Coordinates of C-alpha atoms and ligand atoms in Angstrom, one line a residue:
X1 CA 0.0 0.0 0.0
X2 CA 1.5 3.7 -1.2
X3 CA 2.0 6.0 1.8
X4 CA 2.2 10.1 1.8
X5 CA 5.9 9.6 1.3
X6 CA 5.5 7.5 -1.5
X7 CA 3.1 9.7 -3.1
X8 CA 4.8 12.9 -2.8
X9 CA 7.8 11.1 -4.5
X10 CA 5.4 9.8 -7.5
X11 CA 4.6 13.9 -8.1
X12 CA 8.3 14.2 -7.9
X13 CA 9.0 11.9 -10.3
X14 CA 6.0 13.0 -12.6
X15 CA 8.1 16.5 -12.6
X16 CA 11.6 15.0 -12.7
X17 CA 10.9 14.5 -16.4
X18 CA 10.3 18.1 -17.1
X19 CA 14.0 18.2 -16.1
X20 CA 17.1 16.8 -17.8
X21 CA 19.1 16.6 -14.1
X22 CA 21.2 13.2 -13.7
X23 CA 18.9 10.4 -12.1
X24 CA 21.9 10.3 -8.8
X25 CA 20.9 14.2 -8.2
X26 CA 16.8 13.6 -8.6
X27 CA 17.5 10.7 -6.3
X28 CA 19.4 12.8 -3.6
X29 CA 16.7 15.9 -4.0
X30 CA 13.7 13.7 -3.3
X31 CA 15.3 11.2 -0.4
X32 CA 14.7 12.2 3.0
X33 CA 18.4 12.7 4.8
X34 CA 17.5 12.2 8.2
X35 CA 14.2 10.8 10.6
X36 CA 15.0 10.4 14.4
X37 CA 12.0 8.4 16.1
X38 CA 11.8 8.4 19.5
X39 CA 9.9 7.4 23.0
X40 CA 9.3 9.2 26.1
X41 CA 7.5 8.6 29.2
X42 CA 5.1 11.4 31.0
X43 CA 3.3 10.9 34.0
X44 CA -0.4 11.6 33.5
X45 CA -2.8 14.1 36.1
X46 CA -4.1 10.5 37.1
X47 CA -0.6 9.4 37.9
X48 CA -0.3 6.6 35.2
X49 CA 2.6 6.9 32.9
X50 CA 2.3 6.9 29.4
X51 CA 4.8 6.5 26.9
X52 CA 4.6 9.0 23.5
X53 CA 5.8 8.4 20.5
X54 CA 7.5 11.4 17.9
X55 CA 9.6 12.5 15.1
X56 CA 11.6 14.9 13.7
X57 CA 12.2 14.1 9.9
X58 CA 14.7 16.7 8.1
X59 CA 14.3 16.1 3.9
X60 CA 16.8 18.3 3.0
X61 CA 19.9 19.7 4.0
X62 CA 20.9 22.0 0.6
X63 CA 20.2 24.9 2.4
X64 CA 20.6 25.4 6.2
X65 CA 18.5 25.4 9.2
X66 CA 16.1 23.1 7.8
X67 CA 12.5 24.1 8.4
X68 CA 8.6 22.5 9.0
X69 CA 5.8 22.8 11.4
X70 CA 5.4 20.2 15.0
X71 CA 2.2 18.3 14.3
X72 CA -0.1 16.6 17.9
X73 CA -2.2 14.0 16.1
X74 CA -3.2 10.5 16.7
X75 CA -2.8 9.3 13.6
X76 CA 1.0 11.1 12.8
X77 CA 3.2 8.0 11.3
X78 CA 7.2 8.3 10.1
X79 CA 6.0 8.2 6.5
X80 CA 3.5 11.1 7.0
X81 CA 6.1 13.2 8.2
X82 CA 8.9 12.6 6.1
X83 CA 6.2 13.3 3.1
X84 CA 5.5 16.6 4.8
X85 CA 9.0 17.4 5.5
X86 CA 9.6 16.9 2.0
X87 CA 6.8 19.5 0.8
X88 CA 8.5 21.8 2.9
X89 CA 12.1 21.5 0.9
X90 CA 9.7 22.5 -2.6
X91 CA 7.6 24.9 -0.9
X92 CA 10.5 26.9 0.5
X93 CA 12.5 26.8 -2.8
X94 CA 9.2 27.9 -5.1
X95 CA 8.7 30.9 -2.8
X96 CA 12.3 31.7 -2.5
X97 CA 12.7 31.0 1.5
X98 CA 16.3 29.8 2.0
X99 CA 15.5 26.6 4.5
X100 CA 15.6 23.1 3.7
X101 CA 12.6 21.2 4.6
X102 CA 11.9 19.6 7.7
X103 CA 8.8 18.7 10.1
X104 CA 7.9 17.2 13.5
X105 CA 5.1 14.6 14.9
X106 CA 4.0 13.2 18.1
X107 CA 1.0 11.6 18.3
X108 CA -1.5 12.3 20.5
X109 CA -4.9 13.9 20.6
X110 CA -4.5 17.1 22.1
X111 CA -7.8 17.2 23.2
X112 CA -7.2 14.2 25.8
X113 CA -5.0 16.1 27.4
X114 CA -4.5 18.7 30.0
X115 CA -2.9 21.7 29.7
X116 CA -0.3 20.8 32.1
X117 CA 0.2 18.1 30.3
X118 CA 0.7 19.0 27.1
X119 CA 3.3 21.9 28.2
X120 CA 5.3 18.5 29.8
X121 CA 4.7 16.5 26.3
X122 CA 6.2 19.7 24.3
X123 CA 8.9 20.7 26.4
X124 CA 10.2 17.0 26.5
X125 CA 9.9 16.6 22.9
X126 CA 12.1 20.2 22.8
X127 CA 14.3 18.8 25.4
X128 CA 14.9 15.7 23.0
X129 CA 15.6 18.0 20.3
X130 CA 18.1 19.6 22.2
X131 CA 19.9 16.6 23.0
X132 CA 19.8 14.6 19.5
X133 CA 21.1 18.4 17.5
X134 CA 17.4 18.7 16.0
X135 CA 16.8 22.1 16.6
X136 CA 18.7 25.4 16.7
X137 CA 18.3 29.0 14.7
X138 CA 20.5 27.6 12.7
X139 CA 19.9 23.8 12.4
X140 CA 16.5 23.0 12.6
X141 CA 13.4 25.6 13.2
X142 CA 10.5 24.3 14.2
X143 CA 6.8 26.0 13.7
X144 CA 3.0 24.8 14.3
X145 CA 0.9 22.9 12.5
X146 CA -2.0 20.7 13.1
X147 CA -3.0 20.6 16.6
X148 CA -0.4 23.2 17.8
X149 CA -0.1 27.0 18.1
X150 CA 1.1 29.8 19.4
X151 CA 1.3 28.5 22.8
X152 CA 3.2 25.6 22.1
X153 CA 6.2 27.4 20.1
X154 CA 6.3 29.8 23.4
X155 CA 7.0 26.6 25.7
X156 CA 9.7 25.6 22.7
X157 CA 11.5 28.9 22.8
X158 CA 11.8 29.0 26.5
X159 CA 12.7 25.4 27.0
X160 CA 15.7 25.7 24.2
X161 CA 16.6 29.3 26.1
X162 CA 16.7 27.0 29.2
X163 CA 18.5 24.2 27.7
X164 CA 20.9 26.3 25.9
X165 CA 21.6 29.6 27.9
X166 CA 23.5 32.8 27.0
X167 CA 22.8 31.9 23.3
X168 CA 21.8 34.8 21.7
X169 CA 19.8 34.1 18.5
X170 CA 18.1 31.8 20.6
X171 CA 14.6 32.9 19.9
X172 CA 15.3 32.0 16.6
X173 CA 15.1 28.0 17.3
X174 CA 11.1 28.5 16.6
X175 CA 9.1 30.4 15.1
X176 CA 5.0 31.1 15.0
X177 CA 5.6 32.3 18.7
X178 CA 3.3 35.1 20.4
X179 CA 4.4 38.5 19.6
X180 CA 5.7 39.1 22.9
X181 CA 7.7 36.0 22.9
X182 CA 9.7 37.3 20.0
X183 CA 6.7 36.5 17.3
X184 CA 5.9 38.3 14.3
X185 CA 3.2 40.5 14.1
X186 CA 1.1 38.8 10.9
X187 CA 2.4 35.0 11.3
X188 CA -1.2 33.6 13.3
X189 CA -2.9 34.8 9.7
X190 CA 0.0 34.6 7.5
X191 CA -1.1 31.1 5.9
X192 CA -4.5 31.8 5.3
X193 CA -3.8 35.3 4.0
X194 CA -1.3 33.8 1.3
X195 CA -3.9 31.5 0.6
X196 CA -6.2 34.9 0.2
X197 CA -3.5 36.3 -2.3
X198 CA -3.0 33.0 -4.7
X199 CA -6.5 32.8 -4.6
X200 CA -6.8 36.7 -5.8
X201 CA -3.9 36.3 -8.4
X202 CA -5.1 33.1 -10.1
X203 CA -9.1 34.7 -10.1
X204 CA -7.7 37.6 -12.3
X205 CA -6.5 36.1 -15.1
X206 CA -8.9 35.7 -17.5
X207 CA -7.3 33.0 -19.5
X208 CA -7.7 30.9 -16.3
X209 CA -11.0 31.9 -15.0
X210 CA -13.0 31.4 -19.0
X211 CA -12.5 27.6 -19.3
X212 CA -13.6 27.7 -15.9
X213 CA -16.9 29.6 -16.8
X214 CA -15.7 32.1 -14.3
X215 CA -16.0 35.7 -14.2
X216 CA -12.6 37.7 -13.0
X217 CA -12.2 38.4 -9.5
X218 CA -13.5 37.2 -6.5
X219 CA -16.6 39.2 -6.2
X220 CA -19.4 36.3 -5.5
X221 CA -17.4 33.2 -5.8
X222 CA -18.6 30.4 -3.8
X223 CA -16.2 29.0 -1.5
X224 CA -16.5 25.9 0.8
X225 CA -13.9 25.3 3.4
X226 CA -13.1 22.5 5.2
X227 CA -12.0 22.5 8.9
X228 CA -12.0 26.1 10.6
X229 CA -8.5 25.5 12.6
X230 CA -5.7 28.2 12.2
X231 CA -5.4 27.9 8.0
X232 CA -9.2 27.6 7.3
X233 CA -10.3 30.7 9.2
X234 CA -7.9 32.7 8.2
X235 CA -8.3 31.6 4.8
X236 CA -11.9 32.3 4.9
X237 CA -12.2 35.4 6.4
X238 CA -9.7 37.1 4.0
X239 CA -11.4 35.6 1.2
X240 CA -14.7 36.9 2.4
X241 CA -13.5 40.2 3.3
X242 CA -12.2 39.9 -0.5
X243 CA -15.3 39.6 -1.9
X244 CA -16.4 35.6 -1.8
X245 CA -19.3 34.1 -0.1
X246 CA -18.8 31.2 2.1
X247 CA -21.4 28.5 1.2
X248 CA -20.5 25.7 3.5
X249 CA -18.1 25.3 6.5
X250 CA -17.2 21.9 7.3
X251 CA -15.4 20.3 10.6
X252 CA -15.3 17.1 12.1
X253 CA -18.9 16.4 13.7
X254 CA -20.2 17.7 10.5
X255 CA -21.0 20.9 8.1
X256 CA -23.4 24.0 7.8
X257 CA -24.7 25.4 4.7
X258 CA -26.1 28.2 3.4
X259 CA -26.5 29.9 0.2
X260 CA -26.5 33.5 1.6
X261 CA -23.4 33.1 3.3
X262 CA -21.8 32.5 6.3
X263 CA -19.1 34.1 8.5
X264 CA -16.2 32.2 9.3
X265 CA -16.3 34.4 12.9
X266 CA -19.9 33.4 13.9
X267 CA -19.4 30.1 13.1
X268 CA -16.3 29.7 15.3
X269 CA -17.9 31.6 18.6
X270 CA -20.6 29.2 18.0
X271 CA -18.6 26.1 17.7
X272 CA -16.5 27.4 20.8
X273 CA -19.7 27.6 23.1
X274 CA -21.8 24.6 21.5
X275 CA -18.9 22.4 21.1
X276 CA -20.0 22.0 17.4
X277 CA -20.7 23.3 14.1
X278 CA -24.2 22.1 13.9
X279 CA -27.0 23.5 14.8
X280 CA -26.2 27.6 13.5
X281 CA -28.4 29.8 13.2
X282 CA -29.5 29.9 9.3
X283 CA -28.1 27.7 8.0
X284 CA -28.3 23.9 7.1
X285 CA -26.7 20.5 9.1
X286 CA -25.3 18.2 7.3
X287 CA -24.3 15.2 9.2
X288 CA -21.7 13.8 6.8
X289 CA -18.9 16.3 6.9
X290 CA -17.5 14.2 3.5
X291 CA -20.6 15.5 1.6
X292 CA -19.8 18.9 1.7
X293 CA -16.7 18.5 -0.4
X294 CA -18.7 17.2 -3.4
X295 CA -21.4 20.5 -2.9
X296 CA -21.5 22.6 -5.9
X297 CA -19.3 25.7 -5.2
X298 CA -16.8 27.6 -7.2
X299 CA -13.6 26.9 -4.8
X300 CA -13.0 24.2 -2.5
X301 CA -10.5 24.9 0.4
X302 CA -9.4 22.1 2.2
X303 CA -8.0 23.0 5.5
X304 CA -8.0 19.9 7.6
X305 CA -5.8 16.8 7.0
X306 CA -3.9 15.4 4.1
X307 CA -6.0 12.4 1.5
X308 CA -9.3 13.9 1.6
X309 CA -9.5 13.6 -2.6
X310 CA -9.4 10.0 -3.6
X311 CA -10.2 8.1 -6.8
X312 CA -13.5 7.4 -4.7
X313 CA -14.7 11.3 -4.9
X314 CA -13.1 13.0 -6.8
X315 CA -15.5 12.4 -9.5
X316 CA -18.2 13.8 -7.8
X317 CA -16.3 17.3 -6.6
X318 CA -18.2 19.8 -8.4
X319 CA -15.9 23.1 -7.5
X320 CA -14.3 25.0 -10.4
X321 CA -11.3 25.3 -8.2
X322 CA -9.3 23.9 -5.4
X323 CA -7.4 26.1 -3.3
X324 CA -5.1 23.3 -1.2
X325 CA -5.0 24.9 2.4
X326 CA -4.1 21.6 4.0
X327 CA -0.7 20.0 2.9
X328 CA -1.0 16.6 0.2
X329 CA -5.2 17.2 0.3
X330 CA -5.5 15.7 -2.6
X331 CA -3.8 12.2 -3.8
X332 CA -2.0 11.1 -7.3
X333 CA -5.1 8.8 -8.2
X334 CA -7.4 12.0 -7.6
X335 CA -5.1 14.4 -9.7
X336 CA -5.6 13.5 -13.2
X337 CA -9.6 12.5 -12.6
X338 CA -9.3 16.7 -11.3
X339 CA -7.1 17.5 -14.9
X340 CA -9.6 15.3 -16.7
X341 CA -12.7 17.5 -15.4
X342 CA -11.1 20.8 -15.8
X343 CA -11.0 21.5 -12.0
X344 CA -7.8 24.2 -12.0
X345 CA -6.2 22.9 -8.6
X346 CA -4.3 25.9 -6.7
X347 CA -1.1 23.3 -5.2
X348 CA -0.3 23.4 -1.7
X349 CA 3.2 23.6 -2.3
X350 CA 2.8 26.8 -3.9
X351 CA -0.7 28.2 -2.0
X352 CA -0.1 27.4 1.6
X353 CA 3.7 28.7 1.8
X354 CA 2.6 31.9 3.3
X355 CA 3.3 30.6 7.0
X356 CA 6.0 29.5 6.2
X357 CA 7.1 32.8 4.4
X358 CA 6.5 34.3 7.3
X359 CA 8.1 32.2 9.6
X360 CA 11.1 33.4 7.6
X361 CA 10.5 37.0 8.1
X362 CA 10.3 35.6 11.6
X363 CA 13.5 34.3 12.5
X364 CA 15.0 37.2 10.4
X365 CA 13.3 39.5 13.3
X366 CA 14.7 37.3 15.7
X367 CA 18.3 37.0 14.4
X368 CA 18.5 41.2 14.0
X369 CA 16.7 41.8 17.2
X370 CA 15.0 44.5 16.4
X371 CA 10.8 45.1 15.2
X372 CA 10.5 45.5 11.4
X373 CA 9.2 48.9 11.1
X374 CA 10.9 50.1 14.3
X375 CA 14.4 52.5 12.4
X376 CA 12.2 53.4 9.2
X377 CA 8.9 54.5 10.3
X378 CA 9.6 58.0 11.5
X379 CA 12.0 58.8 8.9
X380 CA 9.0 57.1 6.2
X381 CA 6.6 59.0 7.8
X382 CA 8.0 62.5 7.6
X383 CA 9.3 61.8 3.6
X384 CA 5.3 61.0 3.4
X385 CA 4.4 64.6 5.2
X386 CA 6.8 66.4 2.8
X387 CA 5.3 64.8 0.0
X388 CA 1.5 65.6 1.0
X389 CA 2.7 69.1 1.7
X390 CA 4.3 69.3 -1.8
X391 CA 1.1 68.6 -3.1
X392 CA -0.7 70.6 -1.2
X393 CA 1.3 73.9 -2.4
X394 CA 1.2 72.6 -6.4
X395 CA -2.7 71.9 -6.5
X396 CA -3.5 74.1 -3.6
X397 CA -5.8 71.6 -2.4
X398 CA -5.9 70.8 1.7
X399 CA -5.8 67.4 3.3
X400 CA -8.0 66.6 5.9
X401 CA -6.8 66.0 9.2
X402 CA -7.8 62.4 8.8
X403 CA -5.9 61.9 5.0
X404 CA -2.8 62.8 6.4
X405 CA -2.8 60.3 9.3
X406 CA -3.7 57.6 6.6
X407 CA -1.2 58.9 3.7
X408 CA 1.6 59.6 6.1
X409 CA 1.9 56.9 8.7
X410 CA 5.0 55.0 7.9
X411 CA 4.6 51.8 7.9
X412 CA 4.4 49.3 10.9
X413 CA 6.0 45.8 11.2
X414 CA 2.3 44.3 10.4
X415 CA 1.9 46.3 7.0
X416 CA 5.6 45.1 5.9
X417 CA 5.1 41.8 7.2
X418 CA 2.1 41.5 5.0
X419 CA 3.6 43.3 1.8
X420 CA 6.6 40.9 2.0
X421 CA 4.1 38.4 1.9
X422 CA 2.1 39.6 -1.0
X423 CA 5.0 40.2 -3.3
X424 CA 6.4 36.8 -2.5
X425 CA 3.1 35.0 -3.2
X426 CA 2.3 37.4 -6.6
X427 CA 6.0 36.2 -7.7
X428 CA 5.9 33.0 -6.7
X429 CA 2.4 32.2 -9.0
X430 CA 3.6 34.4 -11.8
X431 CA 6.5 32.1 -12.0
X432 CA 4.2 28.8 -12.1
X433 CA 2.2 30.0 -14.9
X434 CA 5.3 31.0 -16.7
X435 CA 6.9 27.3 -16.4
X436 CA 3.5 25.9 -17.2
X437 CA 3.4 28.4 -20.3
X438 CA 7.2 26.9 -21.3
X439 CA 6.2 23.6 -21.3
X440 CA 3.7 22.5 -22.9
X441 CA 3.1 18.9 -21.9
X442 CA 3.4 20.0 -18.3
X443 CA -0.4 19.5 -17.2
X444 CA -1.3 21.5 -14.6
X445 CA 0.6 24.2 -11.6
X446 CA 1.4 20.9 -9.2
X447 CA 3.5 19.8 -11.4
X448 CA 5.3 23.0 -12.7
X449 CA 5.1 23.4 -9.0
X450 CA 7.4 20.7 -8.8
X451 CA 9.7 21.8 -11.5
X452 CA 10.5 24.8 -10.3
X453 CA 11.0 23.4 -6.7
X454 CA 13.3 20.9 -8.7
X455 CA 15.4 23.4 -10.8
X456 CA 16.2 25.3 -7.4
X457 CA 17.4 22.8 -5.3
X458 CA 19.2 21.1 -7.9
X459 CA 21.0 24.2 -8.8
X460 CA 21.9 25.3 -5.1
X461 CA 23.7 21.3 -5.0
X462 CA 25.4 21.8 -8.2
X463 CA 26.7 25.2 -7.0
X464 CA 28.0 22.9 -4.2
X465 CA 30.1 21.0 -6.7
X466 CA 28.8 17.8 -5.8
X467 CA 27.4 17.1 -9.1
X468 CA 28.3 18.1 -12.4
Ligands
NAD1 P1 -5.5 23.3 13.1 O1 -5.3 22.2 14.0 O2 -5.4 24.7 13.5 O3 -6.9 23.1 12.3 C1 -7.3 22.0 11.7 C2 -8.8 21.9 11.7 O4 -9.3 20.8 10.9 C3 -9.4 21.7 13.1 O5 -10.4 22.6 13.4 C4 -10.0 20.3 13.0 O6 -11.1 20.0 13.9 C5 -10.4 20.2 11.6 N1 -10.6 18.9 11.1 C6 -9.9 17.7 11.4 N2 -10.4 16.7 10.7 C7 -11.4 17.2 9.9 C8 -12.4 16.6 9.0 N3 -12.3 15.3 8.7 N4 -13.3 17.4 8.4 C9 -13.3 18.7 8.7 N5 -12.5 19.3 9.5 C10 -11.5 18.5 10.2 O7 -4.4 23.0 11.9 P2 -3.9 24.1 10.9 O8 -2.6 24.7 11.4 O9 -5.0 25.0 10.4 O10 -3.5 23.1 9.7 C11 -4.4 22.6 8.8 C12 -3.7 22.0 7.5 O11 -2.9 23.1 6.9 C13 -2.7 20.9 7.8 O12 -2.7 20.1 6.6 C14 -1.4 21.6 7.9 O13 -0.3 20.8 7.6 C15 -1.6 22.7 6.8 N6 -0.7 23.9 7.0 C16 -0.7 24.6 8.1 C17 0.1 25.7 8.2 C18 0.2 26.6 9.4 O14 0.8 27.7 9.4 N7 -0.5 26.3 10.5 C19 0.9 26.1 7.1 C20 0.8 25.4 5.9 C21 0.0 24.3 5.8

């Protein structure tokens, strides 16, 4: 039976032949250098002791520290996160983020435990990290992912501080922290806001919105999301804000519908005091959380768990386009059913590598010590004034009190945060669709995804003279 791993490396090798590298260099770019495995105890609020089980896969060592999120899930297995290590290497080298790729596991339903007890789970894991040379601002950077947040980067930061002390980039050993742990203002939305801006970029170009039967823009599109964690709310509140209408919401106990629309906040307050989706005001249940994927929308947005489009449904998803929040949503058999029906797939690769981007800008913050914004603001700020005043003596017109707060402000560590992100995402596509354009028999952006991913880390190991 394939696993993820094995079908992330059947993309791969889908790509390869887009390439003319030698087969020794494909086969060191898509193996995964290094998994460590390992047990630990914690004693439970009960006072048993059970023993957990986690990973830390690093794919790719081209470029240095290697980076990927921790995932807490029951079902996390070696294979699942060596395949999401390895989207990690191609996500960062299509957006142009210099990490290798890397990711974490230990599985366990956060939900079964206590708070207390999943600080102890988290800073043991760290403290195993430490010890084996898995994680460093400069080795290995951790950041969340399913099941973990925030919080749990925090309790990572201050374990490695503990662990290693006097080390002064130490902040940067994680990333996704809170802001006043040495976060960045703009990484809890990052994700879901790149996911906003692929979204935006691919709905303006006509040539890819008529075979769609799609007007330009985002104005009206009906958009169905699945799971409403830290990607899919994000996701769908920019992309409402933006325009769309969210038709259907969909989480583990089940989905809500309605044509008029939904908001993604509504839906969460009411989910946080019901304990579940169902049962919102206005709209409809449906019991089968599946069935909402095959609803008839204009974009899907997976935001849950990897294998949700199988050869099983994928002939019965009726969206126009699939915006792939989640990391490997959709599997090899599903791919070509989606090419066959004209379904333009957004890859995750690509559309879910604003974290990540982020993350970046990140440990950059943390390495310089010092806020984005915080030595170019003023002086911004007054070049604005002079400008606005320039104006104002040409045209003789006045600004109002209130236009020259908002035209001369200088901008804050939030507003670059988010440009950075913007331009990096608007590059990033423009230079899918232009691989896709070069190639002709390439059939759709996951694979020129791939290619691109390929031609970068192949050329950073040839610049290391290691191959020809
Ligand atoms: P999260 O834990 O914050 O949210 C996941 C949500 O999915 C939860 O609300 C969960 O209840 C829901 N869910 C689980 N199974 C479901 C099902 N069968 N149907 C519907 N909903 C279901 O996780 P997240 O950080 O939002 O990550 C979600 C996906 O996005 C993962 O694949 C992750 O690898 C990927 N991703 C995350 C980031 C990031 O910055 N967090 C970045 C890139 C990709």
């Amino acid at each position: 039976m394939s696993n993820f791993f094995d079908e992330v490396n059947r993309t791969f090798d889908e790509a390869a032949k887009f390439t003319e590298y030698p087969q020794g260099l494909l086969d060191q770019i898509r193996c995964c250098n290094g998994v460590y495995r390992f047990d630990f105890p914690i004693r439970r609020a009960d006072g048993t002791i059970e023993v957990i089980h986690a990973w830390r896969a690093e794919h790719s060592h081209h470029k240095m520290p290697v980076k990927g999120g921790i995932r807490y899930s029951p079902e996390v297995y070696e294979e699942e996160v060596m395949a999401l290590a390895a989207l990690m290497t191609y996500k960062c080298a299509i957006v142009d983020v210099p990490f290798g790729g890397a990711k974490g596991g230990i599985r366990i339903e956060p939900k079964d435990y206590t708070v207390d007890e999943l600080e102890r789970i988290t800073r043991r894991y760290t403290h195993e990290l430490v010890k084996k040379g898995f994680i460093g601002p400069g080795i290995d950077v951790p950041a969340p992912d399913y099941g973990t947040g925030e919080r749990e980067m925090a309790w990572i930061a201050d374990t490695y501080q503990a662990l290693v002390p006097g080390h002064l980039d130490a902040m940067g050993c994680v990333t996704g922290k809170p802001v006043t742990q040495g976060g960045v203002r703009g990484r809890r939305e990052a994700t879901g806001r790149g996911l906003f801006f692929a979204l935006r970029e691919a709905c303006a170009h006509p040539d890819l919105m008529a075979p769609l039967g799609l007007a330009t823009g985002l104005d009206g599109k009906r958009v169905i999301v699945q799971g409403l964690g830290n990607v899919g709310y994000h996701a769908a509140k920019f992309c409402r804000e933006g325009g769309a209408v969210l038709v259907a919401i969909a989480e583990r106990e089940g989905a809500i519908v309605s044509a008029k629309g939904l908001h993604e906040d509504e839906v969460f307050q009411h989910r946080k005091t019901t304990g579940s989706i169902l049962d919102f005001p206005g709209a409809a249940n449906l019991r089968d959380t599946a069935a909402a994927l095959e609803l008839e929308c204009d974009v899907l947005l997976p935001a849950a768990l990897e294998g949700v489009f199988t050869a099983e449904n994928a002939p019965r998803i009726q969206a126009k386009i699939i915006l792939e929040g989640a990391n490997g949503p959709t599997t090899p058999e599903a791919d070509p059913i989606f090419r066959q029906k004209g379904i333009l797939v957004i890859p995750d690769i690509y559309c879910n590598a604003g974290g990540v981007t982020v993350s970046y800008f990140e440990w950059l913050k943390n390495l310089s010590h010092v806020r984005y914004g915080r030595m170019s603001k003023r002086h911004e700020q007054a070049n604005e004034l002079q400008m606005l005043r320039a104006i104002e003596s040409a045209t003789g017109k006045r600004f109002t009190d209130a236009e020259r707060a908002e035209l001369a402000r200088g901008p804050d560590e939030v507003d670059l945060v988010n440009s950075g992100l913007e331009e990096t995402m608007i590059t990033a596509f423009h230079a899918l669709l232009e691989t896709k354009r070069s190639h002709p028999g390439i059939p759709d952006l996951r694979i020129a995804a791939f290619v691109n991913a390929i031609h970068k880390v192949a050329r950073s190991y040839m610049e290391l003279g290691i191959f020809p």
